[in-house]
Short mmCIF file of C-alpha atoms and ligand atoms in Angstrom, two decimals:
data_model
loop_
_atom_site.label_atom_id
_atom_site.label_comp_id
_atom_site.label_asym_id
_atom_site.label_seq_id
_atom_site.Cartn_x
_atom_site.Cartn_y
_atom_site.Cartn_z
CA UNK A 3 -34.19 -29.61 72.08
CA UNK A 4 -36.59 -27.52 70.56
CA UNK A 5 -33.76 -25.01 69.66
CA UNK A 6 -31.69 -27.85 67.76
CA UNK A 7 -34.68 -28.95 65.78
CA UNK A 8 -35.31 -25.82 64.75
CA UNK A 9 -32.26 -25.01 63.39
CA UNK A 10 -32.14 -28.54 61.59
CA UNK A 11 -35.45 -27.79 60.09
CA UNK A 12 -33.92 -24.59 59.31
CA UNK A 13 -30.50 -26.20 57.53
CA UNK A 14 -32.90 -28.76 55.64
CA UNK A 15 -34.97 -25.99 54.49
CA UNK A 16 -32.36 -23.95 53.46
CA UNK A 17 -30.87 -27.03 51.47
CA UNK A 18 -34.09 -27.54 49.68
CA UNK A 19 -34.34 -23.98 48.70
CA UNK A 20 -30.78 -24.11 46.72
CA UNK A 21 -31.60 -27.06 44.97
CA UNK A 22 -35.03 -25.84 43.86
CA UNK A 23 -35.86 -26.03 40.37
CA UNK A 24 -38.84 -24.10 39.07
CA UNK A 25 -41.04 -26.15 37.14
CA UNK A 26 -41.16 -22.82 34.47
CA UNK A 27 -38.47 -20.33 33.45
CA UNK A 28 -39.42 -17.79 32.31
CA UNK A 29 -38.37 -16.75 28.94
CA UNK A 30 -38.38 -13.36 26.52
CA UNK A 31 -40.58 -13.90 24.09
CA UNK A 32 -41.35 -11.63 21.49
CA UNK A 33 -42.90 -11.50 17.57
CA UNK A 34 -41.90 -10.38 14.47
CA UNK A 35 -44.19 -7.89 13.15
CA UNK A 36 -42.18 -7.42 10.16
CA UNK A 37 -39.76 -8.78 7.52
CA UNK A 38 -37.48 -6.69 4.97
CA UNK A 39 -34.56 -8.09 3.71
CA UNK A 40 -32.06 -8.61 6.09
CA UNK A 41 -34.27 -7.03 8.87
CA UNK A 42 -36.68 -7.82 11.24
CA UNK A 43 -38.98 -6.14 13.44
CA UNK A 44 -39.73 -7.59 16.20
CA UNK A 45 -42.30 -6.53 19.06
CA UNK A 46 -42.44 -7.74 23.03
CA UNK A 47 -38.55 -7.72 23.90
CA UNK A 48 -38.34 -4.90 26.38
CA UNK A 49 -34.99 -4.60 27.90
CA UNK A 50 -33.91 -6.69 24.98
CA UNK A 51 -29.70 -4.96 24.68
CA UNK A 52 -28.09 -3.26 22.31
CA UNK A 53 -26.27 -6.32 20.07
CA UNK A 54 -27.95 -8.65 22.23
CA UNK A 55 -28.05 -12.19 20.65
CA UNK A 56 -32.13 -13.77 19.51
CA UNK A 57 -33.23 -16.87 17.78
CA UNK A 58 -35.86 -17.18 15.12
CA UNK A 59 -38.15 -20.05 15.72
CA UNK A 60 -36.38 -21.77 12.70
CA UNK A 61 -33.36 -21.35 14.62
CA UNK A 62 -32.04 -18.44 12.91
CA UNK A 63 -29.68 -16.64 14.91
CA UNK A 64 -30.72 -12.18 14.64
CA UNK A 65 -28.42 -9.01 15.77
CA UNK A 66 -30.93 -6.93 17.97
CA UNK A 67 -29.65 -2.91 16.12
CA UNK A 68 -31.99 -0.63 16.77
CA UNK A 69 -33.62 0.07 19.79
CA UNK A 70 -37.25 1.69 20.21
CA UNK A 71 -39.29 1.55 22.91
CA UNK A 72 -41.63 -1.04 22.18
CA UNK A 73 -40.20 -2.21 18.51
CA UNK A 74 -36.46 -3.65 18.40
CA UNK A 75 -34.91 -3.61 14.70
CA UNK A 76 -32.82 -6.93 14.01
CA UNK A 77 -30.55 -8.49 11.52
CA UNK A 78 -30.15 -11.51 10.81
CA UNK A 79 -27.11 -13.43 10.77
CA UNK A 80 -28.85 -16.46 8.49
CA UNK A 81 -31.19 -16.55 5.20
CA UNK A 82 -34.11 -15.06 5.73
CA UNK A 83 -36.45 -17.93 3.72
CA UNK A 84 -38.52 -19.59 6.70
CA UNK A 85 -38.77 -16.95 9.00
CA UNK A 86 -42.42 -15.43 8.73
CA UNK A 87 -44.53 -12.04 10.50
CA UNK A 88 -46.12 -13.55 13.27
CA UNK A 89 -43.63 -16.10 14.48
CA UNK A 90 -41.50 -15.95 17.22
CA UNK A 91 -38.75 -14.57 18.61
CA UNK A 92 -36.57 -15.71 21.74
CA UNK A 93 -33.63 -13.54 23.61
CA UNK A 94 -30.49 -14.92 24.36
CA UNK A 95 -29.70 -13.12 27.14
CA UNK A 96 -26.01 -12.80 25.60
CA UNK A 97 -24.14 -10.34 22.95
CA UNK A 98 -23.09 -11.74 19.40
CA UNK A 99 -20.19 -13.48 20.55
CA UNK A 100 -17.52 -15.95 18.69
CA UNK A 101 -15.40 -18.92 19.45
CA UNK A 102 -11.59 -18.48 20.33
CA UNK A 103 -8.40 -21.07 21.34
CA UNK A 104 -5.47 -22.63 19.29
CA UNK A 105 -7.90 -25.40 18.05
CA UNK A 106 -9.51 -22.97 15.55
CA UNK A 107 -5.83 -22.83 13.49
CA UNK A 108 -6.30 -24.55 9.81
CA UNK A 109 -9.83 -23.86 9.76
CA UNK A 110 -12.49 -22.07 7.81
CA UNK A 111 -15.21 -20.73 10.34
CA UNK A 112 -17.98 -18.18 9.25
CA UNK A 113 -18.34 -15.29 11.98
CA UNK A 114 -20.73 -16.51 14.47
CA UNK A 115 -17.96 -19.78 15.03
CA UNK A 116 -19.58 -22.52 12.26
CA UNK A 117 -16.90 -24.70 11.14
CA UNK A 118 -18.09 -23.41 7.10
CA UNK A 119 -14.74 -26.98 6.48
CA UNK A 120 -14.68 -30.82 6.13
CA UNK A 121 -12.95 -30.98 9.17
CA UNK A 122 -15.82 -32.03 12.01
CA UNK A 123 -17.03 -29.67 14.45
CA UNK A 124 -15.25 -27.72 16.58
CA UNK A 125 -14.54 -28.53 20.45
CA UNK A 126 -16.16 -26.47 23.39
CA UNK A 127 -14.45 -23.28 23.45
CA UNK A 128 -14.31 -20.49 25.30
CA UNK A 129 -16.21 -17.73 23.37
CA UNK A 130 -16.27 -14.08 23.53
CA UNK A 131 -18.42 -11.04 21.91
CA UNK A 132 -17.33 -9.79 18.42
CA UNK A 133 -17.14 -5.85 20.16
CA UNK A 134 -14.45 -5.67 22.15
CA UNK A 135 -12.76 -2.03 23.12
CA UNK A 136 -9.48 -0.84 21.47
CA UNK A 137 -6.53 -1.19 23.72
CA UNK A 138 -6.31 1.85 25.12
CA UNK A 139 -3.30 4.12 24.43
CA UNK A 140 -1.10 3.28 27.97
CA UNK A 141 -0.69 -0.23 26.74
CA UNK A 142 0.37 0.77 23.62
CA UNK A 143 4.13 0.34 22.27
CA UNK A 144 5.66 2.12 18.78
CA UNK A 145 5.88 0.11 15.84
CA UNK A 146 9.08 -1.64 16.33
CA UNK A 147 9.79 -4.51 14.07
CA UNK A 148 9.76 -5.59 10.85
CA UNK A 149 6.93 -7.37 9.24
CA UNK A 150 8.34 -9.03 6.05
CA UNK A 151 6.06 -9.51 3.25
CA UNK A 152 8.88 -11.29 1.48
CA UNK A 153 7.22 -8.65 -1.37
CA UNK A 154 10.31 -7.14 -2.43
CA UNK A 155 8.34 -3.61 -3.42
CA UNK A 156 7.07 -3.56 0.04
CA UNK A 157 9.91 -4.30 2.18
CA UNK A 158 12.15 -2.47 0.31
CA UNK A 159 10.47 0.84 -0.26
CA UNK A 160 6.93 1.05 1.76
CA UNK A 161 8.23 -1.31 4.33
CA UNK A 162 5.47 -2.61 6.91
CA UNK A 163 5.76 -2.80 10.62
CA UNK A 164 3.95 -5.36 13.36
CA UNK A 165 1.52 -3.57 14.71
CA UNK A 166 0.62 -0.99 11.76
CA UNK A 167 -2.30 -0.54 9.88
CA UNK A 168 -1.66 -0.35 6.12
CA UNK A 169 -3.92 -0.43 3.26
CA UNK A 170 -3.93 -1.96 -0.17
CA UNK A 171 -6.05 -0.37 -2.24
CA UNK A 172 -6.39 -0.45 -5.89
CA UNK A 173 -8.97 -0.99 -9.20
CA UNK A 174 -11.28 -4.01 -9.43
CA UNK A 175 -8.82 -7.08 -10.73
CA UNK A 176 -4.95 -5.18 -9.84
CA UNK A 177 -3.58 -8.01 -7.35
CA UNK A 178 -4.98 -6.82 -4.25
CA UNK A 179 -6.09 -10.20 -2.94
CA UNK A 180 -2.59 -11.57 -4.44
CA UNK A 181 -0.48 -9.38 -1.75
CA UNK A 182 -2.32 -10.24 0.87
CA UNK A 183 -2.23 -13.93 0.26
CA UNK A 184 1.70 -13.69 -1.07
CA UNK A 185 2.01 -11.93 2.39
CA UNK A 186 0.32 -14.83 4.25
CA UNK A 187 1.71 -17.55 2.20
CA UNK A 188 5.56 -15.69 3.30
CA UNK A 189 4.88 -16.23 7.08
CA UNK A 190 5.93 -19.38 7.04
CA UNK A 191 8.01 -20.25 10.14
CA UNK A 192 8.10 -16.83 11.61
CA UNK A 193 5.72 -17.41 14.16
CA UNK A 194 2.95 -15.34 12.79
CA UNK A 195 -0.61 -15.97 13.09
CA UNK A 196 -2.68 -15.28 10.06
CA UNK A 197 -6.05 -14.66 9.95
CA UNK A 198 -7.65 -13.45 6.60
CA UNK A 199 -11.53 -12.50 6.83
CA UNK A 200 -12.90 -12.79 3.46
CA UNK A 201 -15.77 -10.62 3.23
CA UNK A 202 -18.42 -10.43 0.62
CA UNK A 203 -16.92 -12.34 -2.01
CA UNK A 204 -18.07 -14.49 -4.65
CA UNK A 205 -17.88 -18.13 -3.20
CA UNK A 206 -15.58 -19.10 -6.49
CA UNK A 207 -12.56 -16.00 -5.14
CA UNK A 208 -12.67 -17.07 -1.83
CA UNK A 209 -12.20 -21.07 -2.56
CA UNK A 210 -9.04 -20.00 -4.56
CA UNK A 211 -7.67 -18.04 -1.39
CA UNK A 212 -8.63 -21.25 0.66
CA UNK A 213 -6.99 -23.47 -1.50
CA UNK A 214 -3.72 -21.55 -2.04
CA UNK A 215 -3.04 -21.41 1.82
CA UNK A 216 -3.25 -25.22 1.45
CA UNK A 217 -1.60 -25.93 -1.75
CA UNK A 218 1.63 -23.74 -0.21
CA UNK A 219 0.90 -25.12 3.86
CA UNK A 220 -0.29 -21.53 4.89
CA UNK A 221 -3.40 -23.18 6.67
CA UNK A 222 -1.38 -24.47 9.77
CA UNK A 223 -0.98 -21.08 11.00
CA UNK A 224 -3.80 -19.83 9.32
CA UNK A 225 -8.01 -19.27 9.77
CA UNK A 226 -9.83 -17.82 7.52
CA UNK A 227 -13.15 -16.15 8.67
CA UNK A 228 -15.62 -16.15 6.03
CA UNK A 229 -18.99 -14.83 4.34
CA UNK A 230 -19.16 -14.66 1.08
CA UNK A 231 -21.16 -12.01 -0.69
CA UNK A 232 -24.25 -14.99 -0.69
CA UNK A 233 -24.16 -14.83 2.91
CA UNK A 234 -26.45 -12.78 5.08
CA UNK A 235 -25.59 -9.44 4.77
CA UNK A 236 -25.53 -9.37 8.47
CA UNK A 237 -23.06 -12.23 8.60
CA UNK A 238 -20.98 -9.96 6.30
CA UNK A 239 -21.23 -7.25 8.64
CA UNK A 240 -20.30 -8.96 11.60
CA UNK A 241 -17.14 -10.61 10.43
CA UNK A 242 -14.40 -8.36 10.52
CA UNK A 243 -15.17 -7.93 13.89
CA UNK A 244 -15.70 -11.76 14.78
CA UNK A 245 -11.80 -12.47 13.02
CA UNK A 246 -10.47 -9.19 15.64
CA UNK A 247 -11.29 -10.96 18.36
CA UNK A 248 -9.99 -14.10 17.38
CA UNK A 249 -7.02 -12.20 16.75
CA UNK A 250 -7.05 -9.88 19.82
CA UNK A 251 -7.45 -13.74 21.42
CA UNK A 252 -3.60 -14.03 20.44
CA UNK A 253 -2.49 -10.72 20.67
CA UNK A 254 -3.05 -11.08 24.40
CA UNK A 255 -0.92 -13.98 24.38
CA UNK A 256 2.41 -12.20 23.53
CA UNK A 257 2.12 -13.73 19.64
CA UNK A 258 2.25 -11.56 16.58
CA UNK A 259 -1.00 -11.82 14.42
CA UNK A 260 -1.40 -10.75 10.64
CA UNK A 261 -5.05 -10.16 9.93
CA UNK A 262 -6.26 -9.39 6.06
CA UNK A 263 -9.60 -7.77 5.79
CA UNK A 264 -10.55 -8.70 2.13
CA UNK A 265 -12.74 -6.66 1.16
CA UNK A 266 -13.67 -3.46 3.63
CA UNK A 267 -15.87 -1.54 0.16
CA UNK A 268 -18.03 -4.56 0.57
CA UNK A 269 -18.32 -4.98 4.11
CA UNK A 270 -19.36 -1.23 4.07
CA UNK A 271 -22.01 -1.76 1.04
CA UNK A 272 -23.22 -3.99 3.38
CA UNK A 273 -23.89 -1.90 6.17
CA UNK A 274 -25.41 0.88 3.88
CA UNK A 275 -27.87 -1.90 3.09
CA UNK A 276 -28.35 -2.56 6.49
CA UNK A 277 -28.17 1.03 7.59
CA UNK A 278 -30.90 1.98 4.60
CA UNK A 279 -33.43 -0.66 5.69
CA UNK A 280 -32.93 0.48 9.29
CA UNK A 281 -34.29 3.52 7.61
CA UNK A 282 -31.01 5.39 8.85
CA UNK A 283 -31.03 8.37 7.19
CA UNK A 284 -27.91 8.23 4.32
CA UNK A 285 -25.07 11.16 3.99
CA UNK A 286 -22.79 11.14 1.47
CA UNK A 287 -22.85 8.34 -1.28
CA UNK A 288 -26.16 7.18 0.67
CA UNK A 289 -23.59 5.62 2.99
CA UNK A 290 -25.03 6.37 6.83
CA UNK A 291 -23.21 9.09 9.11
CA UNK A 292 -20.99 6.09 11.34
CA UNK A 293 -19.49 4.82 8.32
CA UNK A 294 -16.34 6.12 9.50
CA UNK A 295 -17.05 5.18 13.71
CA UNK A 296 -17.83 1.33 11.99
CA UNK A 297 -14.06 1.77 10.43
CA UNK A 298 -11.88 3.52 12.62
CA UNK A 299 -13.56 1.03 15.69
CA UNK A 300 -12.11 -1.76 13.66
CA UNK A 301 -9.31 -0.76 13.06
CA UNK A 302 -7.79 0.97 16.16
CA UNK A 303 -7.61 -2.84 17.86
CA UNK A 304 -4.82 -3.35 15.85
CA UNK A 305 -1.40 -2.26 17.50
CA UNK A 306 1.45 -3.42 18.97
CA UNK A 307 1.17 -3.87 22.71
CA UNK A 308 3.57 -3.15 25.60
CA UNK A 309 6.00 -5.69 26.99
CA UNK A 310 4.23 -6.03 30.37
CA UNK A 311 0.84 -6.40 28.15
CA UNK A 312 2.97 -9.58 26.36
CA UNK A 313 4.31 -7.63 23.33
CA UNK A 314 1.98 -8.87 21.14
CA UNK A 315 0.63 -7.38 18.42
CA UNK A 316 -1.96 -7.46 15.34
CA UNK A 317 -0.75 -6.08 12.20
CA UNK A 318 -4.03 -5.20 9.75
CA UNK A 319 -3.59 -5.31 6.01
CA UNK A 320 -7.63 -4.06 5.16
CA UNK A 321 -8.36 -4.42 1.54
CA UNK A 322 -10.26 -1.92 -0.72
CA UNK A 323 -11.43 -1.18 -4.19
CA UNK A 324 -11.83 1.84 -6.19
CA UNK A 325 -13.59 2.89 -8.63
CA UNK A 326 -11.42 4.41 -12.11
CA UNK A 327 -8.33 4.69 -10.17
CA UNK A 328 -10.53 7.67 -7.45
CA UNK A 329 -8.71 7.75 -4.56
CA UNK A 330 -11.22 10.72 -3.01
CA UNK A 331 -13.72 8.58 -2.91
CA UNK A 332 -15.78 8.39 0.29
CA UNK A 333 -14.36 4.59 2.16
CA UNK A 334 -11.01 5.14 0.18
CA UNK A 335 -10.69 8.44 1.78
CA UNK A 336 -11.87 7.49 5.14
CA UNK A 337 -9.45 4.09 5.50
CA UNK A 338 -6.88 6.29 4.34
CA UNK A 339 -6.94 8.54 7.13
CA UNK A 340 -7.65 5.78 9.25
CA UNK A 341 -4.80 3.43 8.51
CA UNK A 342 -0.55 4.26 8.85
CA UNK A 343 -0.31 4.35 5.22
CA UNK A 344 -1.31 2.70 1.89
CA UNK A 345 -0.40 0.87 -0.96
CA UNK A 346 -1.78 1.54 -4.60
CA UNK A 347 -1.87 -1.11 -7.39
CA UNK A 348 -2.33 0.83 -10.78
CA UNK A 349 -4.15 -0.75 -13.30
CA UNK A 350 -1.91 0.71 -15.50
CA UNK A 351 1.39 -0.75 -14.08
CA UNK A 352 -1.17 -4.00 -14.25
CA UNK A 353 -1.99 -3.94 -17.86
CA UNK A 354 2.15 -3.28 -19.09
CA UNK A 355 2.64 -6.31 -17.11
CA UNK A 356 4.54 -4.81 -13.90
CA UNK A 357 3.76 -7.14 -11.31
CA UNK A 358 3.00 -6.36 -8.48
CA UNK A 359 1.47 -3.52 -9.79
CA UNK A 360 2.28 -1.01 -6.69
CA UNK A 361 2.72 2.31 -7.48
CA UNK A 362 5.58 3.50 -5.52
CA UNK A 363 4.53 7.60 -5.72
CA UNK A 364 0.96 6.93 -4.53
CA UNK A 365 1.91 4.59 -1.57
CA UNK A 366 3.03 5.38 1.29
CA UNK A 367 4.04 3.52 4.72
CA UNK A 368 4.00 6.35 7.98
CA UNK A 369 5.51 4.00 10.43
CA UNK A 370 7.08 1.01 9.00
CA UNK A 371 9.95 2.83 7.71
CA UNK A 372 11.04 2.93 11.21
CA UNK A 373 10.79 -0.55 12.23
CA UNK A 374 12.76 -1.23 8.71
CA UNK A 375 16.18 -3.74 9.30
CA UNK A 376 19.18 -1.56 9.65
CA UNK A 377 20.54 -2.89 6.95
CA UNK A 378 17.89 -2.59 5.25
CA UNK A 379 17.07 1.39 6.05
CA UNK A 380 20.70 2.11 5.31
CA UNK A 381 20.62 0.47 1.97
CA UNK A 382 16.94 1.60 0.46
CA UNK A 383 16.67 4.57 2.41
CA UNK A 384 17.63 6.67 -1.09
CA UNK A 385 16.30 4.22 -3.52
CA UNK A 386 12.30 5.42 -2.86
CA UNK A 387 13.84 9.23 -3.73
CA UNK A 388 15.62 8.24 -6.54
CA UNK A 389 12.89 5.77 -7.96
CA UNK A 390 10.03 8.74 -7.59
CA UNK A 391 13.13 10.48 -9.92
CA UNK A 392 13.38 8.03 -12.37
CA UNK A 393 10.13 7.99 -12.89
CA UNK A 394 9.63 11.74 -13.59
CA UNK A 395 12.82 11.20 -15.69
CA UNK A 396 11.32 8.67 -17.56
CA UNK A 397 8.86 11.15 -18.83
CA UNK A 398 10.63 13.80 -19.64
CA UNK A 399 13.05 11.95 -21.57
CA UNK A 400 10.54 10.90 -24.04
CA UNK A 401 10.95 14.69 -25.40
CA UNK A 402 14.48 14.81 -24.66
CA UNK A 403 16.79 13.93 -27.98
CA UNK A 404 20.14 14.25 -26.29
CA UNK A 405 20.44 13.03 -22.88
CA UNK A 406 23.52 13.57 -20.78
CA UNK A 407 26.35 10.73 -19.05
CA UNK A 408 24.70 11.40 -15.70
CA UNK A 409 20.96 11.16 -16.89
CA UNK A 410 21.40 8.43 -19.16
CA UNK A 411 22.94 6.37 -16.30
CA UNK A 412 20.66 6.89 -13.42
CA UNK A 413 17.52 6.37 -15.89
CA UNK A 414 19.10 2.92 -17.19
CA UNK A 415 19.94 2.18 -13.21
CA UNK A 416 15.66 3.10 -12.70
CA UNK A 417 15.06 1.07 -15.40
CA UNK A 418 16.78 -2.08 -13.80
CA UNK A 419 15.70 -0.96 -10.27
CA UNK A 420 11.79 -1.33 -11.52
CA UNK A 421 12.81 -4.78 -13.03
CA UNK A 422 13.88 -6.36 -9.99
CA UNK A 423 10.65 -4.75 -8.41
CA UNK A 424 8.82 -7.19 -10.72
CA UNK A 425 8.21 -10.26 -8.55
CA UNK A 426 6.23 -13.81 -9.06
CA UNK A 427 3.38 -15.08 -7.32
CA UNK A 428 4.50 -17.10 -4.48
CA UNK A 429 7.97 -16.46 -4.53
CA UNK A 430 8.88 -15.00 -1.19
CA UNK A 431 12.61 -12.94 -0.82
CA UNK A 432 14.14 -13.27 2.11
CA UNK A 433 15.71 -10.33 3.86
CA UNK A 434 19.41 -11.16 3.27
CA UNK A 435 18.41 -12.65 -0.57
CA UNK A 436 16.63 -8.86 -1.37
CA UNK A 437 19.61 -6.91 0.54
CA UNK A 438 22.44 -8.16 -1.40
CA UNK A 439 20.19 -8.16 -4.51
CA UNK A 440 19.21 -4.19 -3.81
CA UNK A 441 22.99 -3.51 -3.20
CA UNK A 442 24.38 -5.09 -6.34
CA UNK A 443 22.42 -2.38 -7.78
CA UNK A 444 23.61 0.64 -5.96
CA UNK A 445 26.65 -0.63 -6.22
CA UNK A 446 26.45 -0.24 -10.17
CA UNK A 447 27.20 -4.03 -10.55
CA UNK A 448 24.13 -3.77 -12.68
CA UNK A 449 24.03 -1.65 -14.72
CA UNK A 450 25.75 -3.03 -17.89
CA UNK A 451 23.68 -6.59 -17.55
CA UNK A 452 21.34 -6.14 -20.79
CA UNK A 453 17.52 -5.33 -19.69
CA UNK A 454 16.74 -8.78 -21.02
CA UNK A 455 19.03 -10.58 -18.59
CA UNK A 456 18.42 -9.00 -15.12
CA UNK A 457 16.14 -11.25 -13.93
CA UNK A 458 18.39 -14.16 -14.82
CA UNK A 459 21.22 -12.78 -13.13
CA UNK A 460 19.11 -11.60 -9.80
CA UNK A 461 18.11 -15.19 -9.68
CA UNK A 462 21.89 -16.33 -9.79
CA UNK A 463 22.75 -13.69 -7.29
CA UNK A 464 19.93 -15.15 -5.20
CA UNK A 465 20.37 -18.83 -5.76
CA UNK A 466 24.17 -18.39 -4.86
CA UNK A 467 24.13 -16.16 -1.78
CA UNK A 468 22.73 -18.72 1.33
CA UNK A 469 24.92 -21.06 -0.28
CA UNK A 470 28.66 -18.96 -0.08
CA UNK A 471 27.86 -15.97 2.19
CA UNK A 472 25.75 -18.29 4.74
CA UNK A 473 27.17 -16.25 7.66
CA UNK A 474 27.31 -12.83 6.79
CA UNK A 475 22.94 -13.52 5.71
CA UNK A 476 22.74 -14.60 9.06
CA UNK A 477 23.87 -11.56 10.34
CA UNK A 478 21.96 -9.40 7.88
CA UNK A 479 18.96 -11.33 8.89
CA UNK A 480 19.48 -10.14 12.90
CA UNK A 481 19.73 -6.85 11.54
CA UNK A 482 23.48 -6.36 11.06
CA UNK A 483 24.23 -2.85 9.44
CA UNK A 484 26.47 -3.57 6.84
CA UNK A 485 30.28 -2.24 6.75
CA UNK A 486 32.36 -0.86 4.22
CA UNK A 487 33.81 -4.36 4.41
CA UNK A 488 30.86 -6.85 4.07
CA UNK A 489 29.99 -4.68 1.12
CA UNK A 490 32.67 -5.56 -0.34
CA UNK A 491 32.81 -9.00 0.00
CA UNK A 492 28.85 -9.08 -1.18
CA UNK A 493 30.53 -7.21 -4.62
CA UNK A 494 33.40 -10.15 -4.77
CA UNK A 495 30.48 -12.36 -4.49
CA UNK A 496 28.36 -11.03 -6.87
CA UNK A 497 31.42 -10.66 -9.34
CA UNK A 498 32.48 -13.33 -9.22
CA UNK A 499 29.31 -15.44 -10.68
CA UNK A 500 30.44 -17.41 -13.38
CA UNK A 501 27.58 -16.72 -16.10
CA UNK A 502 27.10 -12.89 -14.91
CA UNK A 503 28.93 -11.69 -18.19
CA UNK A 504 32.14 -9.96 -18.77
CA UNK A 505 30.32 -7.03 -19.59
CA UNK A 506 28.70 -7.03 -16.37
CA UNK A 507 32.17 -7.16 -14.84
CA UNK A 508 33.07 -3.32 -15.66
CA UNK A 509 34.43 -0.93 -12.90
CA UNK A 510 31.24 -0.22 -10.74
CA UNK A 511 29.76 3.60 -10.90
CA UNK A 512 29.52 4.72 -7.68
CA UNK A 513 26.13 5.30 -6.78
P1 ATP B 613 -10.41 -8.30 -7.13
O1 ATP B 613 -11.20 -7.13 -7.42
O2 ATP B 613 -11.18 -9.26 -8.11
O3 ATP B 613 -10.60 -8.87 -5.68
P2 ATP B 613 -7.88 -8.23 -6.70
O4 ATP B 613 -7.13 -6.94 -7.11
O5 ATP B 613 -7.97 -8.98 -5.40
O6 ATP B 613 -9.10 -8.98 -7.69
P3 ATP B 613 -6.40 -10.90 -7.80
O7 ATP B 613 -7.23 -11.63 -7.71
O8 ATP B 613 -5.04 -10.53 -6.63
O9 ATP B 613 -7.16 -9.30 -7.76
O10 ATP B 613 -5.07 -10.73 -8.69
C1 ATP B 613 -5.81 -10.46 -10.45
C2 ATP B 613 -5.18 -11.83 -10.89
O11 ATP B 613 -3.05 -11.19 -10.84
C3 ATP B 613 -5.02 -12.72 -10.82
O12 ATP B 613 -5.58 -13.88 -11.61
C4 ATP B 613 -3.98 -13.22 -9.58
O13 ATP B 613 -3.25 -14.13 -9.94
C5 ATP B 613 -3.14 -12.14 -11.20
N1 ATP B 613 -1.64 -11.58 -9.88
C6 ATP B 613 -1.52 -10.48 -8.92
N2 ATP B 613 -0.47 -10.13 -8.86
C7 ATP B 613 0.32 -11.05 -9.45
C8 ATP B 613 1.95 -11.29 -9.65
N3 ATP B 613 2.90 -10.93 -8.63
N4 ATP B 613 2.46 -12.16 -10.57
C9 ATP B 613 1.11 -13.22 -11.44
N5 ATP B 613 0.55 -12.65 -11.46
C10 ATP B 613 -0.49 -11.97 -10.65
MG1 MG B 614 -9.63 -9.91 -4.52
#
């Protein structure tokens, strides 16, 4: 009897204990001792972790960056306007994180997941730390599928594969953002999720990008993560990591993701500012010693996963700005060595109106060629080489008064190729259109077309190919290698185009 009552008591006691909530909860609260721009020094945060999230008295968030036994350096992730020395700072017990989920598609958010558009608050979403280890080697697969940008000069001569990291670099106002943006717009209906991370740009430029994405119906598969130049330096610093965490969420589900970092020069500058204020010793160009590491750890997260891990991929297009065409500066050389190739935009070509101003000689894609569709590889394999030869030839031909027939032919063909590589904005080309046009060139069908008519002719070929060669176009898109018969068929089709001009139908000069 006594035993039973004891047991009941024990049970009741356990139940009370389980439901017991203390009236007071302990919280780690520190105090700000100094504030210098985007960095606050706080004391009393014993036991705090690196990259832990803290909240200032006015609600602004901060990220703990440097740890000393007594004083912690905190990077502000918001405005310092209402932060005073001596005010409180609270530990939040978690590292800096971002929300993830399909609900983010079509939204514009900042690096902590706060929506910046007018579509209302986000639903309650899962959150993940913005810093994640890159996928281990054994989970990675080689780059095998092409990522079609729809831009002729890139798809033909500097092809990009899914899971590749291709740098876009050039001086200011050379069309870097235009290439990245056109690539996003051209992914429509290709089942690719795009993420545009705008880092440290003018608000007006970012607004223009968002407007253009909306205008071309690209927002439905795109997420924009923004920290403009006016935003807190800390926010600019975390933006690319946050954007990559969102990309990883989709990659893990087996999706193909395209992520644009526009641009990492400003990201590097933001980090330099933070590091100098945290009193870390400056190195080359006053950048801290770990600048290479912060970029490589970011870009290593982009990869192509093996089929047993879902076969997803993240293709990264980091953008950087060069000064006075200096590719050998610190940040450009770092990023050139981290990425799998670069697309260099030349201000000279831009000034001459050859847009997109891609300098083919200085651009390279180290892995994309293997992923190019068979039809393409077969056809344009020689094009890159002959294009560089043409550029050399053109320089020399200025001095030579008389040129032999072969040289003249190569020169004329090169000029036509350069003309064909010109492309207006938001005019994506499908793979078969590009292949048919390049075939017309290599088969010499355009040799007799006057230069000023080249683009008109190209438009004609393009508009009629899809209607007249339906079956063949579909096969090319599936990756079929063109047989001699296919080539003949295409040549016949081109020669029959009315208005191509009698002169264009002269016997083809086999290239
Ligand atoms: P910034 O250094 O300011 O970031 P950027 O290198 O990103 O500049 P963009 O803003 O992309 O350059 O382009 C500069 C201008 O060139 C824009 O007005 C853009 O519309 C124009 N432009 C770029 N590419 C083309 C093109 N293929 N056809 C026509 N105009 C183009
Ligand atoms: Mg730009």
